[in-house]
Amino acid sequence: QVHMVTVSPILGQKHRAVLCVFEDVTGHEQVEQMRRDFVANVSHELRTPLTALLGFIETLRGAARDDAAARDRFLNIMEREAGRMNRLVRDLLHLSRVEAEERIRPTDPVDPVAVVQSALSSLKPLAEAHGVMLDLKTDSAPRSVPADGDQLMQVITNLTENAIKYGGADRPVTVRLSREVLAKGPMLRIDVVDRGEGIAAEHLPRLTERFYRVDAHRSREKGGTGLGLAIVKHIVHRHRGTFRIDSRIGEGSTFTVYFPEL
Ligand code: ADP
């Protein structure tokens, strides 16, 4: 937007001039709009389980008071809804922490093999519950990278958890570590590969947006918060890395992250 002000009434007829002020209101308004959307989304995501909890409390006080079987069933649902709120708050805290540190580039060397092994062993119970076999492949001996170890772990955890949840039962998930030289220099490359149903091309550019889901019902059913890939994107950005998604309908998806070695 351009603001035009004629200065002659202020400075007198001698100074016939027009002052132009260029203001990038689009950027500012877009940021404001994104902030408003985010607050609305968070409120909605929290309100849904909260409404369910309040409803069940009321039912437990009334109709289900003397029905032990119903009470157990409702308590299970309440536990699930409270768990959902808990995960949402946890992911919101992760996201805000990563954003707050985004300008500080980590420098401590981290061994990627140890981090991946630790992430995969924590995910073993989830993989078993889905009948998924987790497979770790290291193509060439990966070198240490300057990283925040917890955040590198979170990237691998979020991507592998998605591969398990959306990759389809009884299909293996492979995490591959390798080295690759990109234009930016030598990089650690991590691929998380699933053989699930894949993601249609039109969704790919939006997947890292907060709360964007291909199928909201399915994501909620699987305990998703819609923030996992947004967190991954911010962590990769903080490490000056690269994030890529390749997916084919009916064949599966590969999520690739690169972390600079130096
Ligand atoms: P969520 O908590 O919903 O899993 P994410 O940010 O981790 O949120 O992922 C966003 C969406 O991307 C998911 O809801 C899902 O629709 C899609 N998605 C992520 N990973 C995969 C995958 N491996 N296969 C298919 N779809 C995926």
PDB file of C-alpha atoms and ligand atoms in Angstrom:
ATOM      1  CA  GLN A   1       0.000   0.000   0.000  1.00  0.00           C
ATOM      2  CA  VAL A   2       1.244   3.453  -0.857  1.00  0.00           C
ATOM      3  CA  HIS A   3       0.290   6.481   1.250  1.00  0.00           C
ATOM      4  CA  MET A   4       0.527   9.815  -0.602  1.00  0.00           C
ATOM      5  CA  VAL A   5       0.688  13.109   1.250  1.00  0.00           C
ATOM      6  CA  THR A   6       0.899  16.517  -0.446  1.00  0.00           C
ATOM      7  CA  VAL A   7       3.347  18.561   1.606  1.00  0.00           C
ATOM      8  CA  SER A   8       2.577  22.043   0.218  1.00  0.00           C
ATOM      9  CA  PRO A   9      -0.232  22.785   2.723  1.00  0.00           C
ATOM     10  CA  ILE A  10       2.251  21.985   5.503  1.00  0.00           C
ATOM     11  CA  LEU A  11       5.438  23.590   4.136  1.00  0.00           C
ATOM     12  CA  GLY A  12       3.874  26.337   2.006  1.00  0.00           C
ATOM     13  CA  GLN A  13       3.495  26.745  -1.800  1.00  0.00           C
ATOM     14  CA  LYS A  14       7.284  26.956  -2.312  1.00  0.00           C
ATOM     15  CA  HIS A  15       7.634  23.283  -1.504  1.00  0.00           C
ATOM     16  CA  ARG A  16       5.471  21.522  -4.024  1.00  0.00           C
ATOM     17  CA  ALA A  17       6.128  17.927  -3.303  1.00  0.00           C
ATOM     18  CA  VAL A  18       4.401  14.710  -2.576  1.00  0.00           C
ATOM     19  CA  LEU A  19       5.607  12.389   0.104  1.00  0.00           C
ATOM     20  CA  CYS A  20       5.180   8.681  -0.574  1.00  0.00           C
ATOM     21  CA  VAL A  21       5.269   6.135   2.145  1.00  0.00           C
ATOM     22  CA  PHE A  22       5.421   2.506   1.070  1.00  0.00           C
ATOM     23  CA  GLU A  23       4.102   0.173   3.633  1.00  0.00           C
ATOM     24  CA  ASP A  24       4.079  -3.602   3.313  1.00  0.00           C
ATOM     25  CA  VAL A  25       0.663  -4.112   4.842  1.00  0.00           C
ATOM     26  CA  THR A  26       0.181  -7.438   3.054  1.00  0.00           C
ATOM     27  CA  GLY A  27       2.982  -9.023   5.063  1.00  0.00           C
ATOM     28  CA  HIS A  28       1.736  -7.526   8.302  1.00  0.00           C
ATOM     29  CA  GLU A  29      -1.874  -8.463   7.640  1.00  0.00           C
ATOM     30  CA  GLN A  30      -0.950 -11.951   6.583  1.00  0.00           C
ATOM     31  CA  VAL A  31       0.998 -12.460   9.803  1.00  0.00           C
ATOM     32  CA  GLU A  32      -1.951 -11.120  11.805  1.00  0.00           C
ATOM     33  CA  GLN A  33      -4.364 -13.376   9.924  1.00  0.00           C
ATOM     34  CA  MET A  34      -2.138 -16.403  10.551  1.00  0.00           C
ATOM     35  CA  ARG A  35      -1.973 -15.547  14.236  1.00  0.00           C
ATOM     36  CA  ARG A  36      -5.770 -15.233  14.424  1.00  0.00           C
ATOM     37  CA  ASP A  37      -6.228 -18.550  12.584  1.00  0.00           C
ATOM     38  CA  PHE A  38      -3.773 -20.228  14.915  1.00  0.00           C
ATOM     39  CA  VAL A  39      -5.544 -19.004  18.057  1.00  0.00           C
ATOM     40  CA  ALA A  40      -8.920 -20.052  16.600  1.00  0.00           C
ATOM     41  CA  ASN A  41      -7.540 -23.501  15.715  1.00  0.00           C
ATOM     42  CA  VAL A  42      -5.993 -24.053  19.139  1.00  0.00           C
ATOM     43  CA  SER A  43      -9.233 -22.986  20.847  1.00  0.00           C
ATOM     44  CA  HIS A  44     -11.241 -25.343  18.663  1.00  0.00           C
ATOM     45  CA  GLU A  45      -8.835 -28.259  19.187  1.00  0.00           C
ATOM     46  CA  LEU A  46      -8.980 -27.778  22.962  1.00  0.00           C
ATOM     47  CA  ARG A  47     -12.683 -27.170  23.139  1.00  0.00           C
ATOM     48  CA  THR A  48     -13.690 -30.401  21.418  1.00  0.00           C
ATOM     49  CA  PRO A  49     -12.221 -32.761  24.069  1.00  0.00           C
ATOM     50  CA  LEU A  50     -13.161 -30.355  26.840  1.00  0.00           C
ATOM     51  CA  THR A  51     -16.817 -30.365  25.773  1.00  0.00           C
ATOM     52  CA  ALA A  52     -16.759 -34.169  25.706  1.00  0.00           C
ATOM     53  CA  LEU A  53     -15.242 -34.269  29.211  1.00  0.00           C
ATOM     54  CA  LEU A  54     -17.839 -31.899  30.632  1.00  0.00           C
ATOM     55  CA  GLY A  55     -20.641 -33.893  29.000  1.00  0.00           C
ATOM     56  CA  PHE A  56     -19.428 -37.179  30.463  1.00  0.00           C
ATOM     57  CA  ILE A  57     -18.974 -35.679  33.934  1.00  0.00           C
ATOM     58  CA  GLU A  58     -22.602 -34.618  33.792  1.00  0.00           C
ATOM     59  CA  THR A  59     -23.703 -38.074  32.632  1.00  0.00           C
ATOM     60  CA  LEU A  60     -21.698 -39.731  35.408  1.00  0.00           C
ATOM     61  CA  ARG A  61     -23.415 -37.523  37.959  1.00  0.00           C
ATOM     62  CA  GLY A  62     -26.842 -38.321  36.514  1.00  0.00           C
ATOM     63  CA  ALA A  63     -27.980 -41.208  34.308  1.00  0.00           C
ATOM     64  CA  ALA A  64     -24.845 -43.377  34.688  1.00  0.00           C
ATOM     65  CA  ARG A  65     -24.526 -42.913  38.431  1.00  0.00           C
ATOM     66  CA  ASP A  66     -25.495 -46.447  39.413  1.00  0.00           C
ATOM     67  CA  ASP A  67     -24.414 -48.241  36.250  1.00  0.00           C
ATOM     68  CA  ALA A  68     -20.920 -49.653  36.832  1.00  0.00           C
ATOM     69  CA  ALA A  69     -20.422 -50.820  33.224  1.00  0.00           C
ATOM     70  CA  ALA A  70     -21.411 -47.443  31.764  1.00  0.00           C
ATOM     71  CA  ARG A  71     -19.197 -45.681  34.307  1.00  0.00           C
ATOM     72  CA  ASP A  72     -16.151 -47.693  33.173  1.00  0.00           C
ATOM     73  CA  ARG A  73     -16.893 -47.036  29.545  1.00  0.00           C
ATOM     74  CA  PHE A  74     -17.279 -43.294  30.100  1.00  0.00           C
ATOM     75  CA  LEU A  75     -14.136 -43.108  32.222  1.00  0.00           C
ATOM     76  CA  ASN A  76     -12.187 -44.734  29.377  1.00  0.00           C
ATOM     77  CA  ILE A  77     -13.494 -42.148  26.925  1.00  0.00           C
ATOM     78  CA  MET A  78     -12.686 -39.358  29.376  1.00  0.00           C
ATOM     79  CA  GLU A  79      -9.147 -40.667  29.737  1.00  0.00           C
ATOM     80  CA  ARG A  80      -8.739 -40.683  25.956  1.00  0.00           C
ATOM     81  CA  GLU A  81     -10.037 -37.114  25.626  1.00  0.00           C
ATOM     82  CA  ALA A  82      -7.795 -35.865  28.446  1.00  0.00           C
ATOM     83  CA  GLY A  83      -4.867 -37.622  26.727  1.00  0.00           C
ATOM     84  CA  ARG A  84      -5.692 -35.721  23.562  1.00  0.00           C
ATOM     85  CA  MET A  85      -5.581 -32.393  25.379  1.00  0.00           C
ATOM     86  CA  ASN A  86      -2.323 -33.416  26.996  1.00  0.00           C
ATOM     87  CA  ARG A  87      -0.681 -34.225  23.643  1.00  0.00           C
ATOM     88  CA  LEU A  88      -1.912 -30.986  22.140  1.00  0.00           C
ATOM     89  CA  VAL A  89      -0.464 -28.892  24.982  1.00  0.00           C
ATOM     90  CA  ARG A  90       2.805 -30.886  24.779  1.00  0.00           C
ATOM     91  CA  ASP A  91       3.120 -30.220  21.022  1.00  0.00           C
ATOM     92  CA  LEU A  92       2.230 -26.534  21.431  1.00  0.00           C
ATOM     93  CA  LEU A  93       5.024 -26.195  23.993  1.00  0.00           C
ATOM     94  CA  HIS A  94       7.474 -27.980  21.674  1.00  0.00           C
ATOM     95  CA  LEU A  95       6.518 -25.706  18.808  1.00  0.00           C
ATOM     96  CA  SER A  96       6.917 -22.515  20.817  1.00  0.00           C
ATOM     97  CA  ARG A  97      10.267 -23.687  22.216  1.00  0.00           C
ATOM     98  CA  VAL A  98      11.617 -24.440  18.744  1.00  0.00           C
ATOM     99  CA  GLU A  99      10.373 -21.096  17.454  1.00  0.00           C
ATOM    100  CA  ALA A 100      11.975 -19.233  20.350  1.00  0.00           C
ATOM    101  CA  GLU A 101      15.342 -20.855  19.593  1.00  0.00           C
ATOM    102  CA  GLU A 102      15.094 -20.643  15.824  1.00  0.00           C
ATOM    103  CA  ARG A 103      17.879 -18.054  15.460  1.00  0.00           C
ATOM    104  CA  ILE A 104      20.368 -19.941  17.609  1.00  0.00           C
ATOM    105  CA  ARG A 105      22.088 -22.586  15.520  1.00  0.00           C
ATOM    106  CA  PRO A 106      23.133 -25.661  17.534  1.00  0.00           C
ATOM    107  CA  THR A 107      26.867 -26.455  17.562  1.00  0.00           C
ATOM    108  CA  ASP A 108      27.325 -29.586  19.718  1.00  0.00           C
ATOM    109  CA  PRO A 109      28.210 -32.703  17.704  1.00  0.00           C
ATOM    110  CA  VAL A 110      25.533 -35.400  17.820  1.00  0.00           C
ATOM    111  CA  ASP A 111      25.888 -39.021  16.678  1.00  0.00           C
ATOM    112  CA  PRO A 112      22.889 -39.642  14.381  1.00  0.00           C
ATOM    113  CA  VAL A 113      23.051 -43.453  14.616  1.00  0.00           C
ATOM    114  CA  ALA A 114      22.687 -43.371  18.415  1.00  0.00           C
ATOM    115  CA  VAL A 115      19.779 -40.896  18.165  1.00  0.00           C
ATOM    116  CA  VAL A 116      17.927 -42.970  15.549  1.00  0.00           C
ATOM    117  CA  GLN A 117      18.428 -46.177  17.521  1.00  0.00           C
ATOM    118  CA  SER A 118      17.094 -44.537  20.651  1.00  0.00           C
ATOM    119  CA  ALA A 119      14.059 -43.077  18.801  1.00  0.00           C
ATOM    120  CA  LEU A 120      13.249 -46.440  17.201  1.00  0.00           C
ATOM    121  CA  SER A 121      13.483 -48.324  20.462  1.00  0.00           C
ATOM    122  CA  SER A 122      11.001 -45.897  22.094  1.00  0.00           C
ATOM    123  CA  LEU A 123       8.640 -46.422  19.155  1.00  0.00           C
ATOM    124  CA  LYS A 124       8.797 -50.203  19.297  1.00  0.00           C
ATOM    125  CA  PRO A 125       5.585 -50.640  21.329  1.00  0.00           C
ATOM    126  CA  LEU A 126       3.622 -48.416  18.914  1.00  0.00           C
ATOM    127  CA  ALA A 127       5.063 -50.321  15.932  1.00  0.00           C
ATOM    128  CA  GLU A 128       4.153 -53.658  17.506  1.00  0.00           C
ATOM    129  CA  ALA A 129       0.626 -52.465  18.209  1.00  0.00           C
ATOM    130  CA  HIS A 130       0.269 -51.674  14.479  1.00  0.00           C
ATOM    131  CA  GLY A 131       1.997 -54.882  13.353  1.00  0.00           C
ATOM    132  CA  VAL A 132       4.728 -52.777  11.745  1.00  0.00           C
ATOM    133  CA  MET A 133       8.351 -53.873  11.485  1.00  0.00           C
ATOM    134  CA  LEU A 134      10.879 -51.066  11.944  1.00  0.00           C
ATOM    135  CA  ASP A 135      13.998 -51.385   9.874  1.00  0.00           C
ATOM    136  CA  LEU A 136      17.163 -49.256  10.213  1.00  0.00           C
ATOM    137  CA  LYS A 137      19.550 -49.046   7.257  1.00  0.00           C
ATOM    138  CA  THR A 138      22.844 -47.167   7.252  1.00  0.00           C
ATOM    139  CA  ASP A 139      24.240 -46.887   3.715  1.00  0.00           C
ATOM    140  CA  SER A 140      27.561 -45.238   4.515  1.00  0.00           C
ATOM    141  CA  ALA A 141      28.990 -44.502   7.966  1.00  0.00           C
ATOM    142  CA  PRO A 142      27.128 -41.300   8.928  1.00  0.00           C
ATOM    143  CA  ARG A 143      29.201 -38.604  10.609  1.00  0.00           C
ATOM    144  CA  SER A 144      28.269 -36.538  13.618  1.00  0.00           C
ATOM    145  CA  VAL A 145      26.319 -33.377  12.898  1.00  0.00           C
ATOM    146  CA  PRO A 146      26.092 -30.139  14.893  1.00  0.00           C
ATOM    147  CA  ALA A 147      22.603 -30.472  16.346  1.00  0.00           C
ATOM    148  CA  ASP A 148      20.292 -30.227  19.290  1.00  0.00           C
ATOM    149  CA  GLY A 149      20.105 -33.946  20.143  1.00  0.00           C
ATOM    150  CA  ASP A 150      16.571 -33.770  21.589  1.00  0.00           C
ATOM    151  CA  GLN A 151      15.306 -31.980  18.505  1.00  0.00           C
ATOM    152  CA  LEU A 152      16.990 -34.392  16.090  1.00  0.00           C
ATOM    153  CA  MET A 153      15.340 -37.164  18.080  1.00  0.00           C
ATOM    154  CA  GLN A 154      11.988 -35.398  17.780  1.00  0.00           C
ATOM    155  CA  VAL A 155      12.289 -35.120  13.993  1.00  0.00           C
ATOM    156  CA  ILE A 156      12.953 -38.851  13.665  1.00  0.00           C
ATOM    157  CA  THR A 157      10.252 -39.711  16.187  1.00  0.00           C
ATOM    158  CA  ASN A 158       7.566 -37.571  14.531  1.00  0.00           C
ATOM    159  CA  LEU A 159       8.304 -38.878  11.030  1.00  0.00           C
ATOM    160  CA  THR A 160       8.551 -42.512  12.093  1.00  0.00           C
ATOM    161  CA  GLU A 161       5.402 -42.250  14.236  1.00  0.00           C
ATOM    162  CA  ASN A 162       3.505 -40.923  11.201  1.00  0.00           C
ATOM    163  CA  ALA A 163       4.915 -43.698   9.009  1.00  0.00           C
ATOM    164  CA  ILE A 164       3.677 -46.270  11.546  1.00  0.00           C
ATOM    165  CA  LYS A 165       0.255 -44.623  11.974  1.00  0.00           C
ATOM    166  CA  TYR A 166      -0.469 -43.861   8.318  1.00  0.00           C
ATOM    167  CA  GLY A 167       1.718 -46.489   6.652  1.00  0.00           C
ATOM    168  CA  GLY A 168      -0.797 -49.272   6.959  1.00  0.00           C
ATOM    169  CA  ALA A 169      -0.843 -52.327   9.215  1.00  0.00           C
ATOM    170  CA  ASP A 170       1.712 -55.065   8.672  1.00  0.00           C
ATOM    171  CA  ARG A 171       3.809 -53.021   6.269  1.00  0.00           C
ATOM    172  CA  PRO A 172       7.437 -52.315   7.166  1.00  0.00           C
ATOM    173  CA  VAL A 173       8.808 -48.838   7.842  1.00  0.00           C
ATOM    174  CA  THR A 174      12.424 -48.134   6.909  1.00  0.00           C
ATOM    175  CA  VAL A 175      14.629 -45.415   8.371  1.00  0.00           C
ATOM    176  CA  ARG A 176      17.703 -44.925   6.212  1.00  0.00           C
ATOM    177  CA  LEU A 177      20.791 -42.912   7.140  1.00  0.00           C
ATOM    178  CA  SER A 178      23.248 -41.805   4.483  1.00  0.00           C
ATOM    179  CA  ARG A 179      25.552 -38.969   3.430  1.00  0.00           C
ATOM    180  CA  GLU A 180      25.018 -36.749   0.446  1.00  0.00           C
ATOM    181  CA  VAL A 181      26.748 -33.679  -0.917  1.00  0.00           C
ATOM    182  CA  LEU A 182      24.247 -30.961  -1.831  1.00  0.00           C
ATOM    183  CA  ALA A 183      24.906 -27.451  -3.136  1.00  0.00           C
ATOM    184  CA  LYS A 184      24.927 -26.356   0.539  1.00  0.00           C
ATOM    185  CA  GLY A 185      27.735 -28.828   1.306  1.00  0.00           C
ATOM    186  CA  PRO A 186      28.014 -32.305   2.833  1.00  0.00           C
ATOM    187  CA  MET A 187      24.832 -33.409   4.575  1.00  0.00           C
ATOM    188  CA  LEU A 188      23.474 -36.154   6.777  1.00  0.00           C
ATOM    189  CA  ARG A 189      20.427 -37.576   4.971  1.00  0.00           C
ATOM    190  CA  ILE A 190      17.606 -39.303   6.830  1.00  0.00           C
ATOM    191  CA  ASP A 191      14.784 -40.994   4.891  1.00  0.00           C
ATOM    192  CA  VAL A 192      11.695 -42.361   6.581  1.00  0.00           C
ATOM    193  CA  VAL A 193       9.951 -44.652   4.109  1.00  0.00           C
ATOM    194  CA  ASP A 194       6.522 -46.242   4.424  1.00  0.00           C
ATOM    195  CA  ARG A 195       4.497 -48.419   2.047  1.00  0.00           C
ATOM    196  CA  GLY A 196       1.145 -46.906   2.953  1.00  0.00           C
ATOM    197  CA  GLU A 197      -1.523 -45.464   0.722  1.00  0.00           C
ATOM    198  CA  GLY A 198       0.461 -42.298  -0.034  1.00  0.00           C
ATOM    199  CA  ILE A 199      -0.650 -38.661  -0.110  1.00  0.00           C
ATOM    200  CA  ALA A 200      -2.258 -36.895  -3.088  1.00  0.00           C
ATOM    201  CA  ALA A 201      -0.003 -34.234  -4.651  1.00  0.00           C
ATOM    202  CA  GLU A 202      -2.351 -31.342  -3.862  1.00  0.00           C
ATOM    203  CA  HIS A 203      -1.885 -31.875  -0.116  1.00  0.00           C
ATOM    204  CA  LEU A 204       1.920 -31.999  -0.116  1.00  0.00           C
ATOM    205  CA  PRO A 205       2.677 -28.251  -0.037  1.00  0.00           C
ATOM    206  CA  ARG A 206       0.328 -27.757   2.929  1.00  0.00           C
ATOM    207  CA  LEU A 207       1.306 -30.723   5.122  1.00  0.00           C
ATOM    208  CA  THR A 208       3.696 -28.695   7.292  1.00  0.00           C
ATOM    209  CA  GLU A 209       1.055 -26.068   8.103  1.00  0.00           C
ATOM    210  CA  ARG A 210      -0.135 -26.181  11.681  1.00  0.00           C
ATOM    211  CA  PHE A 211      -3.288 -28.276  12.048  1.00  0.00           C
ATOM    212  CA  TYR A 212      -3.398 -29.207   8.356  1.00  0.00           C
ATOM    213  CA  ARG A 213      -4.535 -32.819   7.986  1.00  0.00           C
ATOM    214  CA  VAL A 214      -5.471 -34.843   4.925  1.00  0.00           C
ATOM    215  CA  ASP A 215      -8.162 -36.601   6.922  1.00  0.00           C
ATOM    216  CA  ALA A 216      -8.917 -34.878  10.224  1.00  0.00           C
ATOM    217  CA  HIS A 217     -11.054 -37.706  11.557  1.00  0.00           C
ATOM    218  CA  ARG A 218      -8.367 -40.300  10.884  1.00  0.00           C
ATOM    219  CA  SER A 219      -5.624 -38.127  12.401  1.00  0.00           C
ATOM    220  CA  ARG A 220      -7.647 -37.652  15.614  1.00  0.00           C
ATOM    221  CA  GLU A 221      -8.464 -41.334  15.756  1.00  0.00           C
ATOM    222  CA  LYS A 222      -4.741 -42.072  15.612  1.00  0.00           C
ATOM    223  CA  GLY A 223      -4.029 -39.596  18.420  1.00  0.00           C
ATOM    224  CA  GLY A 224      -2.577 -36.948  16.079  1.00  0.00           C
ATOM    225  CA  THR A 225      -2.449 -33.258  16.975  1.00  0.00           C
ATOM    226  CA  GLY A 226      -1.840 -31.899  13.465  1.00  0.00           C
ATOM    227  CA  LEU A 227       1.387 -30.250  14.685  1.00  0.00           C
ATOM    228  CA  GLY A 228       3.978 -33.006  14.124  1.00  0.00           C
ATOM    229  CA  LEU A 229       5.195 -31.926  10.682  1.00  0.00           C
ATOM    230  CA  ALA A 230       5.088 -28.208  11.603  1.00  0.00           C
ATOM    231  CA  ILE A 231       7.487 -29.024  14.454  1.00  0.00           C
ATOM    232  CA  VAL A 232       9.727 -31.014  12.067  1.00  0.00           C
ATOM    233  CA  LYS A 233       9.839 -28.115   9.612  1.00  0.00           C
ATOM    234  CA  HIS A 234      10.890 -25.610  12.296  1.00  0.00           C
ATOM    235  CA  ILE A 235      13.579 -27.896  13.720  1.00  0.00           C
ATOM    236  CA  VAL A 236      15.043 -28.564  10.257  1.00  0.00           C
ATOM    237  CA  HIS A 237      14.984 -24.845   9.515  1.00  0.00           C
ATOM    238  CA  ARG A 238      16.785 -24.088  12.786  1.00  0.00           C
ATOM    239  CA  HIS A 239      19.563 -26.503  11.744  1.00  0.00           C
ATOM    240  CA  ARG A 240      19.803 -24.903   8.258  1.00  0.00           C
ATOM    241  CA  GLY A 241      18.706 -28.236   6.819  1.00  0.00           C
ATOM    242  CA  THR A 242      16.278 -29.264   4.086  1.00  0.00           C
ATOM    243  CA  PHE A 243      12.957 -31.111   4.294  1.00  0.00           C
ATOM    244  CA  ARG A 244      11.341 -32.969   1.403  1.00  0.00           C
ATOM    245  CA  ILE A 245       8.278 -35.160   0.949  1.00  0.00           C
ATOM    246  CA  ASP A 246       7.853 -37.616  -1.915  1.00  0.00           C
ATOM    247  CA  SER A 247       4.669 -39.609  -2.114  1.00  0.00           C
ATOM    248  CA  ARG A 248       2.839 -41.795  -4.591  1.00  0.00           C
ATOM    249  CA  ILE A 249      -0.763 -42.853  -4.198  1.00  0.00           C
ATOM    250  CA  GLY A 250      -0.944 -46.577  -3.612  1.00  0.00           C
ATOM    251  CA  GLU A 251       2.818 -46.947  -3.112  1.00  0.00           C
ATOM    252  CA  GLY A 252       3.761 -45.010   0.001  1.00  0.00           C
ATOM    253  CA  SER A 253       5.618 -41.930   1.174  1.00  0.00           C
ATOM    254  CA  THR A 254       9.206 -40.943   1.819  1.00  0.00           C
ATOM    255  CA  PHE A 255       9.955 -38.069   4.183  1.00  0.00           C
ATOM    256  CA  THR A 256      13.544 -36.871   3.799  1.00  0.00           C
ATOM    257  CA  VAL A 257      15.490 -34.487   6.022  1.00  0.00           C
ATOM    258  CA  TYR A 258      19.021 -33.215   5.482  1.00  0.00           C
ATOM    259  CA  PHE A 259      21.176 -31.830   8.297  1.00  0.00           C
ATOM    260  CA  PRO A 260      24.436 -30.064   7.380  1.00  0.00           C
ATOM    261  CA  GLU A 261      27.543 -31.876   8.627  1.00  0.00           C
ATOM    262  CA  LEU A 262      29.387 -28.632   9.298  1.00  0.00           C
TER     263      LEU A 262
HETATM  264  P1  ADP B   1      -0.937 -35.512  12.761  1.00  0.00           P
HETATM  265  O1  ADP B   1      -0.813 -35.281  14.218  1.00  0.00           O
HETATM  266  O2  ADP B   1      -2.318 -35.301  12.240  1.00  0.00           O
HETATM  267  O3  ADP B   1      -0.320 -36.795  12.324  1.00  0.00           O
HETATM  268  P2  ADP B   1       1.231 -34.191  11.304  1.00  0.00           P
HETATM  269  O4  ADP B   1       1.598 -32.753  11.234  1.00  0.00           O
HETATM  270  O5  ADP B   1       2.263 -35.126  11.834  1.00  0.00           O
HETATM  271  O6  ADP B   1      -0.115 -34.273  12.122  1.00  0.00           O
HETATM  272  O7  ADP B   1       0.817 -34.673   9.847  1.00  0.00           O
HETATM  273  C1  ADP B   1      -0.130 -33.899   9.110  1.00  0.00           C
HETATM  274  C2  ADP B   1      -0.948 -34.794   8.200  1.00  0.00           C
HETATM  275  O8  ADP B   1      -0.114 -35.330   7.169  1.00  0.00           O
HETATM  276  C3  ADP B   1      -1.570 -36.010   8.876  1.00  0.00           C
HETATM  277  O9  ADP B   1      -2.792 -35.706   9.482  1.00  0.00           O
HETATM  278  C4  ADP B   1      -1.732 -36.975   7.707  1.00  0.00           C
HETATM  279  O10 ADP B   1      -2.927 -36.681   7.026  1.00  0.00           O
HETATM  280  C5  ADP B   1      -0.567 -36.612   6.777  1.00  0.00           C
HETATM  281  N1  ADP B   1       0.576 -37.545   6.911  1.00  0.00           N
HETATM  282  C6  ADP B   1       1.683 -37.365   7.657  1.00  0.00           C
HETATM  283  N2  ADP B   1       2.543 -38.407   7.519  1.00  0.00           N
HETATM  284  C7  ADP B   1       1.969 -39.259   6.637  1.00  0.00           C
HETATM  285  C8  ADP B   1       2.352 -40.531   6.058  1.00  0.00           C
HETATM  286  N3  ADP B   1       3.507 -41.122   6.363  1.00  0.00           N
HETATM  287  N4  ADP B   1       1.481 -41.126   5.182  1.00  0.00           N
HETATM  288  C9  ADP B   1       0.294 -40.531   4.858  1.00  0.00           C
HETATM  289  N5  ADP B   1      -0.108 -39.347   5.362  1.00  0.00           N
HETATM  290  C10 ADP B   1       0.699 -38.712   6.247  1.00  0.00           C
END
